[in-house]
Coordinates of C-alpha atoms and ligand atoms in Angstrom, one line a residue:
X228 CA 25.4 217.5 73.0
X229 CA 25.5 217.0 77.0
X230 CA 24.5 220.4 78.3
X231 CA 24.2 219.6 81.7
X232 CA 27.5 218.2 82.1
X233 CA 29.5 221.0 84.0
X234 CA 33.1 220.2 84.0
X235 CA 34.8 220.3 87.5
X236 CA 37.8 223.0 87.4
X237 CA 41.0 221.0 87.0
X238 CA 42.5 222.5 90.2
X239 CA 45.6 220.1 89.9
X240 CA 46.6 222.4 86.6
X241 CA 47.2 225.4 88.4
X242 CA 50.2 223.9 90.1
X243 CA 51.9 223.9 86.7
X244 CA 54.0 226.8 85.4
X245 CA 53.1 228.3 82.0
X246 CA 56.1 226.8 80.3
X247 CA 55.0 223.3 81.5
X248 CA 51.3 223.5 80.5
X249 CA 50.7 221.7 76.9
X250 CA 50.3 224.2 74.2
X251 CA 46.8 223.4 73.5
X252 CA 45.9 226.6 71.6
X253 CA 48.5 226.0 68.7
X254 CA 46.3 222.6 67.9
X255 CA 43.0 224.7 67.3
X256 CA 42.9 227.0 64.4
X257 CA 42.3 230.4 65.4
X258 CA 42.3 233.8 63.8
X259 CA 41.0 237.2 65.1
X260 CA 38.0 238.3 63.5
X261 CA 37.9 240.2 60.1
X262 CA 36.4 243.3 61.4
X263 CA 36.9 246.3 59.1
X264 CA 34.0 248.1 60.9
X265 CA 35.9 248.2 64.0
X266 CA 39.1 249.3 62.5
X267 CA 37.3 252.2 60.7
X268 CA 35.5 253.4 63.7
X269 CA 39.1 253.5 65.5
X270 CA 40.6 255.6 62.6
X271 CA 37.8 258.0 62.8
X272 CA 38.0 258.2 66.7
X273 CA 41.5 259.0 66.2
X274 CA 40.5 262.1 63.5
X275 CA 37.9 263.0 66.5
X276 CA 40.6 263.6 68.9
X277 CA 42.5 266.1 66.4
X278 CA 39.7 268.3 65.7
X279 CA 39.5 271.8 66.6
X280 CA 35.9 272.3 67.0
X281 CA 33.2 270.3 69.1
X282 CA 31.3 270.1 66.1
X283 CA 33.6 268.5 63.8
X284 CA 34.7 266.2 66.6
X285 CA 31.1 265.1 67.0
X286 CA 31.0 264.5 63.6
X287 CA 33.9 261.9 63.6
X288 CA 32.6 260.4 66.8
X289 CA 29.1 259.9 65.6
X290 CA 30.2 258.3 62.4
X291 CA 32.6 256.1 64.2
X292 CA 29.6 255.2 66.7
X293 CA 27.6 254.2 63.4
X294 CA 30.2 252.2 61.8
X295 CA 31.0 250.4 64.9
X296 CA 27.7 249.6 66.5
X297 CA 25.0 250.7 63.9
X298 CA 25.2 248.9 61.0
X299 CA 25.3 245.2 59.9
X300 CA 27.0 244.9 56.9
X301 CA 30.8 245.3 56.5
X302 CA 32.1 248.7 55.5
X303 CA 34.2 246.8 52.9
X304 CA 31.2 245.4 51.0
X305 CA 29.5 249.1 51.2
X306 CA 32.7 250.5 49.4
X307 CA 32.6 247.6 46.7
X308 CA 28.9 248.3 46.1
X309 CA 29.6 252.2 46.2
X310 CA 26.8 252.6 49.2
X311 CA 29.0 253.6 51.9
X312 CA 27.6 257.3 51.6
X313 CA 23.9 255.9 52.3
X314 CA 24.8 255.0 55.8
X315 CA 23.9 258.1 58.2
X316 CA 26.9 260.3 59.1
X317 CA 29.1 259.0 56.8
X318 CA 30.2 262.2 54.7
X319 CA 33.1 262.7 52.2
X320 CA 35.8 262.9 54.8
X321 CA 34.8 259.9 56.6
X322 CA 34.4 257.9 53.5
X323 CA 37.9 258.6 52.1
X324 CA 39.3 257.4 55.1
X325 CA 37.4 254.3 55.0
X326 CA 38.2 253.6 51.3
X327 CA 41.8 254.2 52.3
X328 CA 41.6 251.6 54.9
X329 CA 39.9 249.2 52.5
X330 CA 42.4 249.4 50.0
X331 CA 45.6 249.7 51.8
X332 CA 44.7 248.2 55.2
X333 CA 45.7 251.5 56.7
X334 CA 45.0 255.5 56.4
X335 CA 47.7 257.9 55.1
X336 CA 45.0 260.8 56.0
X337 CA 44.8 259.7 59.8
X338 CA 48.6 259.0 59.7
X339 CA 49.6 262.3 58.4
X340 CA 47.0 264.0 60.4
X341 CA 48.2 262.5 63.7
X342 CA 51.9 263.2 62.9
X343 CA 51.2 266.8 62.1
X344 CA 49.5 267.4 65.5
X345 CA 50.4 267.7 69.2
X346 CA 47.9 265.2 70.3
X347 CA 50.0 262.2 69.3
X348 CA 50.3 260.8 72.8
X349 CA 46.6 260.9 73.4
X350 CA 46.0 259.2 70.0
X351 CA 48.1 256.6 71.0
X352 CA 46.6 256.4 74.5
X353 CA 43.2 255.7 73.5
X354 CA 43.8 253.2 70.5
X355 CA 45.0 251.1 73.4
X356 CA 41.6 251.6 75.0
X357 CA 40.1 249.9 71.9
X358 CA 41.6 246.7 72.0
X359 CA 39.7 243.4 70.7
X360 CA 36.3 245.0 70.7
X361 CA 33.7 243.8 68.2
X362 CA 31.7 246.0 65.8
X363 CA 28.1 244.9 65.1
X364 CA 29.0 243.5 61.8
X365 CA 31.8 241.2 63.3
X366 CA 29.3 240.0 66.3
X367 CA 26.7 238.8 63.9
X368 CA 29.3 237.0 61.7
X369 CA 30.5 235.1 64.7
X370 CA 27.0 234.3 65.9
X371 CA 26.3 233.0 62.4
X372 CA 29.7 231.4 61.6
X373 CA 29.8 227.6 61.3
X374 CA 31.6 226.7 64.7
X375 CA 31.4 223.4 66.2
X376 CA 28.3 222.2 67.6
X377 CA 29.7 222.1 71.3
X378 CA 30.7 226.2 71.1
X379 CA 28.0 228.3 73.1
X380 CA 25.5 229.8 70.8
X381 CA 22.3 231.8 70.8
X382 CA 20.4 228.4 70.8
X383 CA 22.1 227.1 73.9
X384 CA 21.6 230.1 75.8
X385 CA 18.9 230.2 78.5
X386 CA 19.2 233.3 80.2
X387 CA 20.8 236.4 80.9
X388 CA 22.4 236.6 84.7
X389 CA 23.1 240.5 84.8
X390 CA 20.6 243.2 84.5
X391 CA 19.3 246.1 86.3
X392 CA 15.7 247.5 87.0
X393 CA 14.1 250.4 88.6
X394 CA 15.3 249.2 92.1
X395 CA 18.6 250.6 91.1
X396 CA 19.8 252.4 88.2
X397 CA 17.7 250.6 85.2
X398 CA 14.7 251.9 83.7
X399 CA 12.3 248.7 83.5
X400 CA 10.4 246.9 86.2
X401 CA 11.2 243.4 87.2
X402 CA 7.8 242.3 85.4
X403 CA 8.8 244.2 82.2
X404 CA 12.4 242.6 82.3
X405 CA 10.7 239.2 82.7
X406 CA 8.3 239.7 79.9
X407 CA 11.2 240.7 77.5
X408 CA 13.0 237.6 78.8
X409 CA 10.3 235.5 77.5
X410 CA 10.2 236.9 74.2
X411 CA 14.0 236.5 73.9
X412 CA 13.3 232.6 74.7
X413 CA 14.7 232.7 77.9
X414 CA 13.8 230.4 80.8
X415 CA 15.7 232.1 83.4
X416 CA 16.9 235.8 84.2
X417 CA 18.5 237.3 87.1
X418 CA 18.0 240.7 88.3
X419 CA 21.2 242.2 89.5
X420 CA 20.6 245.9 91.1
X421 CA 23.5 247.6 92.4
X422 CA 24.1 247.0 96.3
X423 CA 24.2 250.0 98.6
X424 CA 27.9 250.7 98.3
X425 CA 27.2 252.4 94.9
X426 CA 25.1 255.1 95.8
X427 CA 25.7 256.9 92.4
X428 CA 23.9 254.1 90.8
X429 CA 21.0 254.0 93.0
X430 CA 22.3 251.1 95.3
X431 CA 19.8 249.1 97.0
X432 CA 19.7 249.2 100.9
X433 CA 19.0 245.7 102.3
X434 CA 15.7 246.9 103.3
X435 CA 15.1 247.9 99.4
X436 CA 16.4 244.3 98.7
X437 CA 13.7 242.5 101.0
X438 CA 11.0 244.4 99.2
X439 CA 12.5 243.7 95.8
X440 CA 12.8 240.0 96.8
X441 CA 8.8 240.3 97.3
X442 CA 8.1 241.7 94.1
X443 CA 10.3 239.0 92.6
X444 CA 8.5 236.1 94.3
X445 CA 5.2 237.8 93.0
X446 CA 6.7 238.0 89.3
X447 CA 7.7 234.2 89.5
X448 CA 4.2 233.2 90.7
X449 CA 2.8 235.4 88.0
X450 CA 5.1 233.8 85.2
X451 CA 4.2 230.2 86.7
X452 CA 7.0 228.2 85.6
X453 CA 7.5 229.8 82.2
X454 CA 10.3 231.9 83.5
X455 CA 12.4 231.9 86.8
X456 CA 13.6 235.2 87.8
X457 CA 16.8 235.0 90.4
X458 CA 17.6 237.2 93.1
X459 CA 21.0 238.3 92.3
X460 CA 22.9 241.5 93.5
X461 CA 25.9 243.2 91.9
X462 CA 28.0 244.0 94.6
X463 CA 31.3 246.5 94.6
X464 CA 34.9 245.1 94.8
X465 CA 36.3 247.5 97.5
X466 CA 40.0 248.7 96.9
X467 CA 41.3 246.1 99.1
X468 CA 39.5 243.4 97.3
X469 CA 36.7 242.8 99.9
X470 CA 33.5 243.6 99.2
X471 CA 30.7 246.4 100.2
X472 CA 28.1 243.5 101.5
X473 CA 29.0 241.5 104.4
X474 CA 28.8 238.0 104.4
X475 CA 25.4 237.5 106.0
X476 CA 24.2 240.2 103.7
X477 CA 25.5 238.3 100.6
X478 CA 23.4 235.3 101.9
X479 CA 20.3 237.3 101.4
X480 CA 20.7 237.0 97.6
X481 CA 20.6 233.8 95.7
X482 CA 23.9 235.2 93.9
X483 CA 26.6 237.6 94.1
X484 CA 28.1 239.2 91.0
X485 CA 31.2 241.2 92.2
X486 CA 32.4 243.8 90.1
X487 CA 34.9 246.6 89.9
X488 CA 33.4 249.9 89.8
X489 CA 36.3 252.0 91.1
X490 CA 40.3 252.6 90.2
X491 CA 39.7 251.6 86.8
X492 CA 42.2 254.3 85.3
X493 CA 45.2 253.3 87.5
X494 CA 48.5 252.3 86.2
X495 CA 49.1 250.0 89.1
X496 CA 48.8 246.3 89.2
X497 CA 45.6 245.3 90.7
X498 CA 46.1 241.5 90.6
X499 CA 45.6 241.1 94.3
X500 CA 42.5 243.1 94.9
X501 CA 40.7 241.1 92.3
X502 CA 42.2 237.7 93.3
X503 CA 40.9 238.7 96.7
X504 CA 37.4 239.6 95.3
X505 CA 37.2 236.1 93.7
X506 CA 38.3 234.8 97.0
X507 CA 35.3 236.3 99.0
X508 CA 32.9 233.9 100.3
X509 CA 29.6 233.9 98.4
X510 CA 30.8 235.3 95.1
X511 CA 29.6 233.3 91.9
X512 CA 30.4 235.8 89.3
X513 CA 33.2 238.0 88.7
X514 CA 31.4 240.9 86.8
X515 CA 33.1 242.9 83.8
X516 CA 36.4 242.1 85.2
X517 CA 38.4 244.8 84.2
X518 CA 35.8 247.6 84.0
X519 CA 37.1 248.8 80.8
X520 CA 35.3 251.3 78.6
X521 CA 35.7 251.7 74.9
X522 CA 37.8 254.5 73.8
X523 CA 37.7 255.9 77.4
X524 CA 39.5 253.8 79.9
X525 CA 41.6 250.8 80.3
X526 CA 40.1 249.1 83.5
X527 CA 42.0 247.3 85.9
X528 CA 45.5 246.2 85.2
X529 CA 46.4 242.7 86.5
X530 CA 47.9 239.5 85.9
X531 CA 44.6 238.0 84.3
X532 CA 45.9 234.4 84.0
X533 CA 46.7 234.4 87.8
X534 CA 43.0 235.6 88.5
X535 CA 41.5 233.2 86.2
X536 CA 43.4 230.4 87.8
X537 CA 42.0 231.3 90.9
X538 CA 38.5 231.5 89.8
X539 CA 38.7 227.9 88.2
X540 CA 39.6 226.6 91.4
X541 CA 37.0 228.0 93.1
X542 CA 34.4 227.5 90.2
X543 CA 33.4 231.3 89.9
X544 CA 32.2 232.4 86.8
X545 CA 34.0 234.8 84.8
X546 CA 31.5 237.3 83.3
X547 CA 31.9 238.3 79.3
X548 CA 29.7 241.5 79.8
X549 CA 28.2 242.2 76.4
X550 CA 27.4 245.9 77.0
X551 CA 28.8 247.4 73.8
X552 CA 30.9 249.9 75.2
X553 CA 32.3 247.4 77.9
X554 CA 32.8 244.0 76.0
X555 CA 34.8 242.5 79.2
X556 CA 36.3 240.2 79.2
X557 CA 36.7 240.0 75.3
X558 CA 37.7 237.0 73.0
X559 CA 41.9 237.6 73.5
X560 CA 41.2 237.2 77.4
X561 CA 38.5 234.8 77.2
X562 CA 40.8 232.3 75.7
X563 CA 43.2 232.7 78.4
X564 CA 40.4 232.0 81.0
X565 CA 39.3 229.2 78.9
X566 CA 42.8 227.6 78.9
X567 CA 42.9 228.1 82.8
X568 CA 39.5 226.0 83.0
X569 CA 37.1 228.7 83.9
X570 CA 33.5 228.7 83.9
X571 CA 31.7 231.8 82.3
X572 CA 28.6 233.9 82.7
X573 CA 27.4 235.8 79.6
X574 CA 25.3 238.5 80.1
X575 CA 23.9 241.7 78.9
X576 CA 24.5 244.1 81.7
X577 CA 21.2 245.9 80.7
X578 CA 19.6 248.8 82.2
X579 CA 16.7 249.1 79.6
X580 CA 14.7 246.7 77.3
X581 CA 16.9 248.0 74.5
X582 CA 20.1 246.8 75.8
X583 CA 18.9 243.3 76.4
X584 CA 20.3 242.0 73.1
X585 CA 23.9 242.7 74.2
X586 CA 23.8 239.3 75.3
X587 CA 24.9 238.9 71.5
X588 CA 28.0 240.6 72.0
X589 CA 29.0 238.1 75.0
X590 CA 28.0 235.2 72.9
X591 CA 29.7 236.3 70.1
X592 CA 33.1 236.9 71.9
X593 CA 32.7 233.3 73.7
X594 CA 32.4 231.7 70.2
X595 CA 35.3 233.6 69.0
X596 CA 37.2 232.4 71.9
X597 CA 36.2 228.9 71.3
X598 CA 34.2 228.4 74.6
X599 CA 31.9 225.3 74.7
X600 CA 28.4 225.6 75.9
X601 CA 29.1 223.5 78.9
X602 CA 31.3 226.1 80.4
X603 CA 28.8 228.7 80.3
X604 CA 26.5 228.5 83.3
X605 CA 23.7 230.4 81.4
X606 CA 23.4 227.5 79.3
X607 CA 23.4 224.8 82.0
X608 CA 20.0 223.0 82.9
X609 CA 18.1 224.5 85.8
X610 CA 19.3 221.8 88.1
X611 CA 22.8 221.8 87.3
X612 CA 22.7 225.8 87.6
X613 CA 20.9 225.6 90.9
X614 CA 23.3 223.3 92.5
X615 CA 26.2 225.6 91.2
X616 CA 24.6 228.6 93.2
X617 CA 24.0 226.5 96.3
X618 CA 27.7 225.6 96.1
X619 CA 28.6 229.3 95.8
X620 CA 26.5 230.4 98.6
X621 CA 28.3 228.0 101.2
Ligands
ZN824 ZN1 28.7 246.9 87.0

């Protein structure tokens, strides 16, 4: 497999209309992942919304979290074995709902409870905030499934490009992030603390960034070629699509991730805002493009095909942020971005060492979407990656 072959985005294709574009997707066998765990978590979240006491809401929510993100095996297998109740926080009420789901594909218990309640609108609203997430079980299935050799995998992944340190809202020093990255088999990482426009997340002043860069230089010296730490920054996309960092300030960093951190619950179309950010000079990666949060907020609404087309024409990578609550973008949107010719960045967005394995979720979504490793900047050899970064900084 030619990992260094980074395809140039097909700019010409961007002028085609959707109707005239060849239907390449139908040629490829594709099905959404079989994920009874995420379906079960959804029903348990529905039930949580209907509870009258905080205590019972909490009970359903922690059971949902456990089946969604805490167990490696499918609830179908556990039901078949009769061992579902061994899972922490699964009691008789949650077991009945999950058993119904496995037997019938739905839950009459939940449907009746929703129909009898006044919270139906809220339940349906939240259901839309849980679209195309992967459970831990489905993530592991996707990592292990026999996809084609060319598809991105853990084995072809060289390093994580979004993480936060004590220089903003992370809890780890750069040296300990670097140590952990080596243990994960990475040869590079990018530290991307928040920029000063996000004071709530401890955003760095430019003076702090200069001090941070001296620390990164020292860490790079210490790790002597085994791992390279890149000097990234996560800049904010403002309401008008511009960034909180000036053009000169962006050049201080080796790369810029532009991410939305505001206006994430609005129903208006924000295509112009996000395309504006993609067009900003110096942007390498569009970070967690939607800004969505599981069961909590929908994130930005936009014509994503147009956003992806613009990103592809400028070789700005689209991020798959693997943070469990984000999973942004997901396998459905990633297929659209792939179709538009995008490059991708698959990152953990870790704020602690325990969150570094969130890259597995990003890789799993990318595999389900059929993204080849040569479209993923994390998989490129150092020379190709560095050339791409220097092009982005012009
Ligand atoms: Zn962010």
